[in-house]
XYZ file of C-alpha atoms in Angstrom:
654
model
C 82.487 -25.695 36.205
C 80.830 -22.303 35.868
C 81.267 -20.426 32.603
C 82.217 -16.748 32.801
C 80.762 -14.638 29.988
C 82.966 -11.682 29.165
C 81.155 -8.762 27.541
C 83.087 -7.252 24.615
C 84.519 -3.811 25.251
C 83.264 -0.836 23.305
C 86.265 -0.996 20.960
C 85.656 -4.691 20.269
C 82.025 -4.228 19.186
C 81.186 -3.696 15.496
C 80.714 0.011 14.681
C 77.005 -0.462 14.085
C 76.491 -1.814 17.613
C 78.212 1.075 19.360
C 76.273 3.837 21.014
C 76.573 7.331 19.467
C 78.709 9.630 21.571
C 77.816 13.149 20.374
C 76.193 15.214 23.124
C 76.136 18.537 21.274
C 75.617 19.616 17.678
C 73.174 18.381 15.081
C 74.195 14.719 15.418
C 73.076 14.749 19.035
C 69.601 15.793 17.898
C 69.449 12.863 15.464
C 70.259 10.370 18.208
C 68.589 11.925 21.241
C 66.184 9.964 23.408
C 65.704 12.817 25.923
C 61.953 13.447 26.164
C 62.517 17.214 26.391
C 64.576 17.380 23.201
C 62.034 15.190 21.428
C 59.330 17.582 22.597
C 61.270 20.470 21.065
C 61.683 18.511 17.812
C 57.951 17.831 17.702
C 57.194 21.488 18.382
C 59.550 22.949 15.779
C 58.513 20.454 13.094
C 54.781 20.830 13.682
C 55.125 24.634 13.654
C 56.951 24.403 10.314
C 54.009 22.412 8.980
C 51.705 25.063 10.509
C 53.410 27.669 8.352
C 53.018 25.464 5.274
C 49.355 24.787 6.066
C 48.847 28.521 6.556
C 50.326 29.265 3.127
C 47.919 26.725 1.649
C 45.041 28.474 3.430
C 46.124 31.819 1.954
C 46.107 30.290 -1.530
C 42.581 28.983 -0.928
C 41.380 32.370 0.286
C 43.059 34.211 -2.628
C 41.299 31.856 -5.043
C 37.922 32.570 -3.417
C 38.415 36.289 -2.706
C 36.566 37.250 -5.890
C 34.170 35.438 -8.232
C 35.738 33.270 -10.936
C 39.128 33.237 -9.236
C 42.125 32.295 -11.341
C 44.877 31.841 -8.749
C 44.624 28.029 -8.820
C 43.365 25.535 -11.367
C 40.706 23.048 -10.312
C 43.331 20.284 -9.983
C 45.741 22.442 -7.978
C 42.904 23.696 -5.753
C 41.863 20.130 -4.904
C 45.417 19.252 -3.925
C 45.949 22.420 -1.856
C 42.531 22.107 -0.200
C 43.150 18.449 0.698
C 46.694 18.987 1.949
C 45.612 21.988 4.029
C 43.143 19.816 5.934
C 45.571 16.913 6.332
C 48.360 19.245 7.420
C 46.431 21.136 10.064
C 44.896 18.017 11.609
C 47.579 15.341 11.317
C 50.767 17.412 11.023
C 50.002 20.421 13.232
C 47.426 20.050 16.007
C 48.138 16.391 16.858
C 51.971 16.618 16.883
C 51.979 20.067 18.513
C 49.947 18.514 21.327
C 52.497 15.682 21.357
C 55.244 18.304 21.802
C 53.589 19.371 25.054
C 53.064 15.735 26.080
C 56.715 14.922 25.513
C 58.265 17.878 27.258
C 55.859 18.302 30.171
C 54.187 15.074 31.229
C 57.251 13.391 32.804
C 58.146 16.582 34.681
C 54.579 17.213 35.799
C 54.337 13.743 37.339
C 57.798 13.887 38.930
C 59.558 11.432 36.587
C 62.990 11.611 34.974
C 61.897 10.327 31.564
C 59.151 8.500 29.715
C 58.710 4.748 30.075
C 60.225 3.913 26.640
C 62.729 6.608 25.577
C 63.790 5.005 22.281
C 60.177 4.328 21.310
C 59.560 8.007 21.994
C 62.316 8.979 19.549
C 60.953 6.492 17.029
C 57.503 8.125 17.200
C 58.986 11.512 16.271
C 61.011 10.228 13.321
C 58.007 8.302 12.011
C 55.901 11.469 12.268
C 58.502 13.413 10.282
C 58.762 10.601 7.709
C 54.976 10.502 7.305
C 54.723 14.251 6.795
C 57.508 14.326 4.216
C 56.000 11.297 2.487
C 52.632 13.049 2.127
C 54.199 16.219 0.747
C 56.465 14.328 -1.644
C 53.328 13.607 -3.671
C 53.586 17.151 -5.063
C 56.870 16.092 -6.716
C 55.858 12.566 -7.727
C 52.748 12.889 -9.827
C 50.297 14.666 -7.551
C 49.496 15.160 -3.871
C 46.279 13.820 -2.282
C 43.330 15.529 -3.958
C 40.147 13.843 -2.726
C 39.558 15.888 0.423
C 41.114 15.245 3.840
C 38.130 12.932 4.565
C 38.854 10.782 1.489
C 35.225 9.902 0.703
C 34.746 6.773 -1.420
C 34.157 5.966 -4.215
C 35.800 9.218 -5.363
C 38.989 8.414 -3.457
C 39.139 5.020 -5.206
C 38.565 6.328 -8.721
C 40.706 9.467 -8.797
C 43.615 9.068 -11.248
C 47.212 9.627 -10.239
C 49.009 8.515 -7.088
C 47.621 11.256 -4.807
C 45.083 9.234 -2.821
C 47.493 6.310 -2.584
C 49.924 8.719 -0.911
C 46.987 9.666 1.307
C 46.299 6.080 2.399
C 49.928 5.144 3.045
C 50.930 8.507 4.519
C 48.173 8.394 7.115
C 49.126 4.818 7.964
C 52.685 5.989 8.693
C 51.413 8.856 10.842
C 49.070 6.457 12.622
C 52.029 4.291 13.662
C 53.712 7.351 15.170
C 50.641 8.396 17.163
C 49.860 4.861 18.345
C 53.298 4.083 19.772
C 53.439 7.556 21.337
C 50.041 7.030 22.991
C 51.104 3.664 24.431
C 54.290 5.246 25.755
C 52.461 8.053 27.554
C 49.777 5.808 28.987
C 52.450 3.516 30.470
C 54.471 6.512 31.700
C 51.490 8.040 33.511
C 50.440 4.727 35.031
C 53.891 3.595 36.193
C 56.214 6.568 36.684
C 54.283 9.005 38.863
C 56.203 10.392 41.820
C 55.553 8.877 45.267
C 52.304 10.239 46.637
C 50.964 11.409 43.271
C 47.680 9.514 43.143
C 45.486 9.801 40.083
C 43.447 12.557 41.713
C 46.587 14.563 42.436
C 47.678 14.637 38.800
C 47.473 17.957 36.947
C 44.485 18.229 34.611
C 46.826 18.424 31.615
C 48.246 15.014 32.525
C 44.719 13.655 32.838
C 43.828 14.947 29.376
C 47.012 13.358 28.012
C 45.937 10.089 29.611
C 42.454 10.243 28.056
C 43.852 11.207 24.645
C 46.308 8.301 24.787
C 43.482 5.798 25.163
C 41.455 7.494 22.430
C 44.414 7.208 20.050
C 45.080 3.564 20.879
C 41.481 2.581 20.107
C 40.608 5.042 17.315
C 43.633 4.782 15.039
C 43.244 1.041 14.315
C 39.745 1.798 12.987
C 41.188 4.337 10.557
C 43.996 1.909 9.681
C 41.454 -0.711 8.585
C 39.760 1.806 6.311
C 43.078 3.002 4.864
C 44.309 -0.540 4.134
C 41.047 -1.286 2.327
C 41.350 1.974 0.363
C 44.913 1.091 -0.616
C 43.862 -2.375 -1.743
C 41.000 -0.927 -3.803
C 43.372 1.467 -5.545
C 46.445 -0.759 -5.903
C 45.040 -4.256 -6.363
C 41.518 -3.674 -7.693
C 39.550 -5.004 -4.730
C 35.997 -3.765 -4.170
C 35.637 -2.785 -0.522
C 34.131 0.583 -1.510
C 33.132 -0.050 -5.134
C 29.358 -0.582 -5.506
C 29.848 -2.095 -8.968
C 31.832 -4.913 -7.380
C 29.549 -5.416 -4.394
C 31.316 -2.932 -2.125
C 29.764 -0.175 -0.044
C 31.085 3.413 -0.117
C 29.175 4.173 3.101
C 31.468 1.659 4.840
C 34.306 4.162 4.390
C 32.250 6.902 6.062
C 31.462 4.657 9.027
C 35.121 3.697 9.465
C 36.424 7.201 8.899
C 34.003 8.964 11.246
C 34.211 6.235 13.882
C 37.818 7.400 14.019
C 37.040 10.999 13.081
C 34.835 12.014 15.957
C 37.067 10.679 18.721
C 39.733 12.490 16.706
C 37.941 15.781 17.377
C 38.484 15.214 21.097
C 42.030 13.988 20.502
C 42.593 17.452 19.039
C 40.694 19.537 21.605
C 41.303 17.777 24.958
C 45.010 18.760 25.151
C 44.005 22.407 24.695
C 41.377 21.975 27.417
C 44.092 20.589 29.674
C 46.343 23.577 28.923
C 43.565 26.041 29.713
C 42.890 24.191 32.974
C 46.532 24.791 33.964
C 46.749 28.415 32.827
C 43.581 29.814 34.430
C 44.431 28.928 38.074
C 47.921 30.436 37.780
C 46.761 33.779 36.396
C 43.726 34.052 38.677
C 45.740 32.891 41.723
C 43.022 30.433 42.635
C 42.838 26.641 42.517
C 40.903 25.190 39.616
C 37.231 25.231 40.546
C 35.798 21.718 40.731
C 38.968 19.805 39.844
C 37.286 16.353 40.132
C 34.387 17.524 37.959
C 36.750 18.850 35.284
C 38.665 15.570 35.286
C 35.576 13.381 35.048
C 34.085 15.654 32.390
C 37.189 15.008 30.269
C 36.816 11.268 30.816
C 33.105 11.478 29.939
C 33.908 13.336 26.718
C 36.358 10.562 25.832
C 33.720 7.860 26.360
C 30.806 9.713 24.754
C 32.915 10.655 21.741
C 32.526 7.093 20.488
C 28.755 7.420 20.179
C 28.278 10.463 17.966
C 30.117 9.679 14.712
C 27.020 9.339 12.504
C 25.995 12.966 12.963
C 28.487 13.449 10.109
C 26.274 11.131 8.058
C 22.705 12.411 8.546
C 22.430 13.082 4.800
C 23.409 9.569 3.629
C 20.070 7.906 4.449
C 20.650 5.989 7.684
C 16.951 6.224 8.539
C 14.965 8.024 11.256
C 15.884 5.671 14.115
C 19.651 5.975 13.616
C 19.394 9.696 12.928
C 17.374 10.265 16.110
C 19.768 8.210 18.257
C 22.837 10.077 17.032
C 21.049 13.421 17.305
C 20.425 12.724 20.994
C 23.988 11.561 21.659
C 25.289 14.718 19.951
C 23.198 16.854 22.298
C 24.277 14.887 25.368
C 28.006 15.258 24.692
C 27.594 19.021 24.998
C 26.887 18.549 28.726
C 30.408 17.626 29.990
C 31.858 20.277 27.683
C 29.530 22.876 29.179
C 30.493 21.721 32.662
C 34.146 22.432 31.885
C 33.313 25.926 30.630
C 31.383 26.813 33.798
C 34.243 25.483 35.945
C 36.740 27.627 34.037
C 34.567 30.721 34.499
C 34.147 29.932 38.206
C 37.939 29.671 38.499
C 38.241 33.224 37.212
C 35.402 34.576 39.348
C 36.768 36.573 42.263
C 40.368 35.820 41.394
C 43.381 38.115 41.410
C 43.495 38.088 37.633
C 46.685 38.947 35.740
C 46.000 39.576 32.060
C 49.225 38.124 30.731
C 49.487 36.684 27.222
C 48.889 33.028 28.210
C 45.646 34.022 29.928
C 44.504 36.080 26.939
C 44.888 33.080 24.630
C 43.096 30.877 27.189
C 40.197 33.347 27.314
C 40.167 33.459 23.502
C 39.946 29.672 23.524
C 36.907 29.731 25.830
C 35.020 32.423 23.889
C 35.602 30.961 20.439
C 35.142 27.364 21.484
C 31.711 28.313 22.853
C 30.765 29.671 19.416
C 32.006 26.482 17.757
C 30.175 24.335 20.300
C 26.889 26.173 19.834
C 27.079 25.895 16.050
C 27.903 22.206 16.534
C 24.746 21.641 18.546
C 22.735 22.940 15.581
C 24.083 19.970 13.619
C 22.278 17.680 16.061
C 18.964 18.913 14.648
C 18.610 16.581 11.684
C 16.445 18.759 9.374
C 18.739 21.718 10.065
C 21.787 19.569 9.365
C 20.323 18.645 5.972
C 20.530 22.345 5.077
C 23.930 22.975 6.635
C 25.869 19.946 5.470
C 28.275 20.564 2.604
C 28.023 24.340 3.072
C 30.429 26.879 4.499
C 28.488 26.806 7.766
C 30.285 23.510 8.476
C 33.618 25.120 7.592
C 32.879 27.871 10.127
C 31.941 25.325 12.797
C 35.025 23.150 12.671
C 37.402 26.106 12.381
C 35.873 27.689 15.478
C 36.465 24.391 17.270
C 39.894 23.465 15.888
C 41.461 26.886 15.279
C 39.534 29.110 17.657
C 39.704 26.280 20.171
C 42.723 24.009 19.723
C 45.183 26.477 18.150
C 44.372 29.249 20.628
C 44.714 26.771 23.495
C 48.058 25.571 22.167
C 49.315 29.159 21.855
C 48.288 29.702 25.480
C 50.522 26.742 26.321
C 53.374 28.027 24.167
C 53.426 31.389 25.930
C 52.967 29.784 29.344
C 55.692 27.118 29.108
C 58.125 28.899 26.763
C 60.339 30.095 29.662
C 60.430 26.566 31.071
C 61.465 25.068 27.722
C 63.978 27.672 26.551
C 64.918 29.549 29.712
C 63.939 32.969 28.337
C 60.779 35.053 28.532
C 58.761 36.119 25.517
C 57.787 39.782 25.196
C 54.414 40.589 26.761
C 53.880 43.586 24.473
C 54.574 41.653 21.279
C 52.559 38.718 22.636
C 49.492 40.910 23.140
C 49.824 42.272 19.614
C 49.963 38.664 18.440
C 46.801 37.815 20.382
C 44.680 40.732 19.237
C 45.710 40.426 15.584
C 44.961 36.711 15.663
C 41.601 37.008 17.430
C 40.412 39.778 15.088
C 41.776 38.007 12.005
C 40.278 34.680 13.046
C 36.779 36.046 13.586
C 36.957 38.123 10.415
C 37.965 35.009 8.485
C 35.525 32.432 9.804
C 32.633 34.513 11.147
C 31.466 35.321 7.580
C 31.526 31.600 6.771
C 28.385 31.187 8.895
C 26.615 33.704 6.661
C 27.991 32.176 3.467
C 26.801 28.742 4.568
C 23.316 29.952 5.428
C 23.219 31.690 2.048
C 23.990 28.349 0.396
C 27.649 28.567 -0.630
C 28.807 24.950 -1.061
C 32.051 23.608 0.357
C 34.860 22.382 -1.870
C 34.082 24.625 -4.862
C 37.104 26.347 -6.356
C 35.225 29.250 -7.980
C 31.759 30.790 -7.911
C 29.716 32.995 -10.192
C 29.239 36.710 -9.504
C 25.940 38.113 -8.225
C 25.409 35.220 -5.787
C 25.622 37.539 -2.779
C 28.870 35.914 -1.655
C 31.412 38.433 -2.941
C 31.684 40.739 0.092
C 31.791 37.938 2.666
C 34.500 36.068 0.773
C 36.562 39.242 0.411
C 36.299 39.964 4.160
C 37.259 36.363 4.898
C 40.381 36.717 2.760
C 41.353 39.951 4.544
C 40.950 38.110 7.860
C 43.189 35.269 6.660
C 45.989 37.728 5.940
C 45.520 39.256 9.394
C 46.048 35.770 10.859
C 49.199 35.454 8.743
C 50.388 38.818 10.072
C 49.761 37.658 13.639
C 51.912 34.580 13.045
C 54.715 36.805 11.731
C 54.396 38.848 14.930
C 54.769 35.646 16.943
C 57.906 34.735 14.978
C 59.246 38.223 15.704
C 58.583 37.543 19.389
C 60.574 34.320 19.156
C 63.523 36.181 17.617
C 63.232 38.884 20.298
C 63.217 36.252 23.025
C 66.244 34.533 21.520
C 68.268 37.746 21.343
C 66.973 39.966 24.133
C 64.540 37.968 26.252
C 64.965 38.125 29.999
C 66.466 35.002 31.543
C 63.624 33.054 33.129
C 63.552 32.125 36.792
C 62.569 28.550 37.645
C 59.067 29.810 38.550
C 58.400 33.077 36.657
C 54.579 32.875 36.871
C 54.360 31.827 40.553
C 52.777 28.589 39.327
C 51.309 25.521 40.966
C 52.705 22.327 39.409
C 55.959 20.373 39.664
C 57.592 21.460 36.428
C 58.083 24.940 37.929
C 60.064 23.527 40.848
C 63.138 22.801 38.687
C 65.459 25.064 36.670
C 64.501 26.658 33.356
C 65.348 24.922 31.083
C 65.351 21.641 33.017
C 68.509 19.522 33.327
C 68.622 16.225 31.424
C 67.692 14.291 34.580
C 64.794 16.681 35.462
C 64.923 16.262 39.250
C 67.953 16.031 41.514
C 65.680 14.110 43.864
C 62.357 12.553 42.924
C 59.710 14.604 44.745
C 57.230 13.243 47.261
C 53.760 14.623 46.558
C 51.366 15.246 49.424
C 48.526 17.181 47.766
C 47.027 18.406 44.532
C 49.097 21.438 43.430
C 51.759 20.290 45.862
C 54.341 22.845 44.708
C 51.902 25.693 45.417
C 51.202 24.411 48.925
C 54.933 24.295 49.657
C 55.067 27.999 48.814
C 51.863 29.231 50.422
C 49.530 28.643 53.350
C 46.315 30.428 54.375
C 45.734 32.509 57.497
C 42.512 32.445 59.478
C 40.873 34.931 57.086
C 41.762 32.767 54.081
C 44.505 35.090 52.844
C 47.648 33.633 51.306
C 50.755 33.778 53.440
C 54.175 32.615 52.232
C 55.709 29.541 53.780
C 59.042 30.565 55.296
C 61.167 28.161 53.244
C 58.854 28.107 50.252
C 60.405 30.901 48.257
C 57.165 32.752 47.504
C 56.868 36.511 47.423
C 54.798 38.130 50.131
C 51.120 38.648 49.190
C 51.265 42.382 49.968
C 53.733 42.736 47.085
C 50.863 42.062 44.686
C 49.722 45.679 44.898
C 52.290 47.085 42.515
C 53.217 46.570 38.839
C 55.150 43.428 38.212
C 54.332 42.252 41.716
C 53.775 38.719 40.555
C 57.214 38.379 39.004
C 59.646 36.325 41.038
C 62.174 38.289 43.040
C 65.919 37.637 42.931
C 65.787 35.912 46.277
C 63.139 33.537 44.982
C 65.647 32.053 42.556
C 67.530 30.724 45.523
C 64.451 29.217 47.162
C 64.793 25.555 47.962
C 62.234 22.831 48.449
C 62.118 19.114 48.966
C 62.474 18.700 45.225
C 66.079 19.851 45.083
C 64.603 22.017 42.365
C 67.327 24.414 41.377
C 70.354 22.475 42.448
C 70.964 24.694 45.496
C 69.390 22.412 48.058
C 70.488 19.026 46.808
C 73.977 17.786 47.542
C 76.044 14.674 47.344
C 75.752 11.738 45.030
C 72.317 12.571 43.676
C 73.290 15.781 41.943
C 74.263 15.675 38.313
C 73.186 14.714 34.835
C 73.849 11.085 34.212
C 76.615 11.196 36.831
C 76.975 10.408 40.524
C 74.223 7.849 40.690
C 71.644 9.258 38.215
C 71.602 7.097 35.106
C 69.844 8.433 32.012
C 69.162 6.491 28.785
C 71.956 6.561 26.236
C 71.457 8.104 22.775
C 70.591 5.797 19.880
C 70.406 6.185 16.123
C 68.328 3.007 15.636
C 64.933 4.718 16.088
C 65.841 6.984 13.163
C 67.066 4.084 11.000
C 63.933 2.058 11.759
C 61.681 4.992 10.916
C 63.449 5.554 7.570
C 62.389 2.100 6.441
C 58.678 2.993 6.527
C 58.537 5.656 3.760
C 60.897 3.625 1.572
C 58.605 0.619 1.997
C 55.559 2.748 1.132
C 57.199 4.246 -1.965
C 57.869 0.667 -3.031
C 54.207 -0.275 -2.556
C 53.348 2.478 -5.050
C 56.168 2.154 -7.573
C 58.412 -0.906 -7.233
C 58.508 -4.273 -5.477
C 62.309 -4.018 -5.237
C 62.028 -0.666 -3.489
C 59.455 -2.138 -1.114
C 61.838 -4.976 -0.293
C 64.624 -2.438 0.343
C 62.386 -0.540 2.728
C 61.483 -3.742 4.512
C 65.163 -4.620 4.912
C 65.949 -1.157 6.341
C 63.076 -1.595 8.769
C 64.271 -5.030 9.873
C 67.891 -3.865 10.150
C 66.791 -0.974 12.323
C 64.787 -3.268 14.596
C 67.704 -5.700 14.827
C 70.127 -2.940 15.815
C 67.552 -1.585 18.248
C 67.140 -4.829 20.185
C 70.820 -5.810 20.127
C 72.511 -2.517 21.015
C 74.053 -2.406 24.491
C 72.010 -0.965 27.315
C 74.630 1.676 28.068
C 78.254 2.568 27.416
């Protein structure tokens, strides 16, 4: 006789196995698994850390503005200097890129969500836990103080808990990035819309794909080094202690084997953003799309073969130094290819100098400077002179601030109306750009001179009459200009919130699928999953070309007529364009029947869950226990296990 299994009703389940029901308010943000909301959480949190990292930078520059600075003690300077580096790399650029990944990638490939929504939420809460864990060191005996690179044996021998917080905090953040990378790789492989082959994906999605693989393979290398560092500090092992048979150079190999792919983890998302912005504001397709894509892939592969150019001064020998010098020169080739393709995209285009394009152009100009100074590090005798000087500080800031941060701001201005449904002010945005570009170059341009004049890195004060006074003062003035530019951006955000014009679905007359749906998008993204027939498929549904190669609007495509481009504001969408329909059912006007709705009428979306948050909370508690108390560690482990148990046993939907 067959047995009938009766599922318990919602009321019959224990409270801890019921799904949360809040759809609005702060509780809904704690339990959300919507990729768009998680993207917003990533963005807001990483920008908050950006403000904190900027305040740390201002303290550093105030300390160095004049000889024999007295703003910070040596101990405080080491902590602020270390946390500034950790914050900007691990808590700003990486998670701000993840904010774009989360919000945009599913929409750009025509999907309704990521492959693993709860894992996506878990990655955010782990990121937040890791950041708070690192900063809690300031309140619990001292923050990390051995440099963001954590060189052994100094990182092993430093007293206080700071570098133990460093090892465990980066392990927590590594878990967040690893699970997020797996999620996005699976999403891109499996959830692309029908017809969207790999060579029809937007370049930004390609860069996300490459970065995901870099994270999956690079972070375990760093994790090995961090576990060994923790064991050396907590249990007295000798992985990096020469007196016990260890090797401090092992740390450098492990760290930079992660650290140089990390450079491309930081810069490739910005390259992807620039590759999306330039075609829209030049009204031309990206020049050499396949070349740009394969250049990004080549950078990802070649990034694994250049790590020891950070180690030319440690005595690897002429053979190793020569090999890594050559690989460092070669990796400049695919980067240069991208730059020429971007310039060719602009050449002859109908260029609109809107704020997203300005930041993209700033990215290109400043990244070229950083790239050229980087190539000088491939010359081993020259690197001997440059290493551990402010010339290196200038180089990596031109790459990671002048490059990555400017690229990310281009993305913020470009996709802001899609995320929040309101436009930012163009006037305020241009003030933001020019203040930031002037402040940035005034801050880090003089660092080249300081480095060539011999000013060492990591010193907290310097004697007068070294010839460094003027350049350091100018650098400090530039840092405050950058701070002013960020305040201008925040003013723009407030203006947008209160007075910003309501955004049309396609305010820039763009090319990719995310602009085919309302702004902001509904929870289910698409009323109907689109069918893709070409690269830039949305653009081709709006425009065709006549025999002379001029753009002509497709009748049902909703594009403005090309002749309208002659006047001011001609590229803004007209009122009638809001009503334009397409095969996507983009704005809800064209789709009817059972497919319309958010989680209703046939479209099922994942239910909220608080278990990702509970599971993530167990990690910092466990790590505090590893530093202070076995009982606390056991408590953290139990929270982690309870969270995983609730995660795997909660009902699929209610």
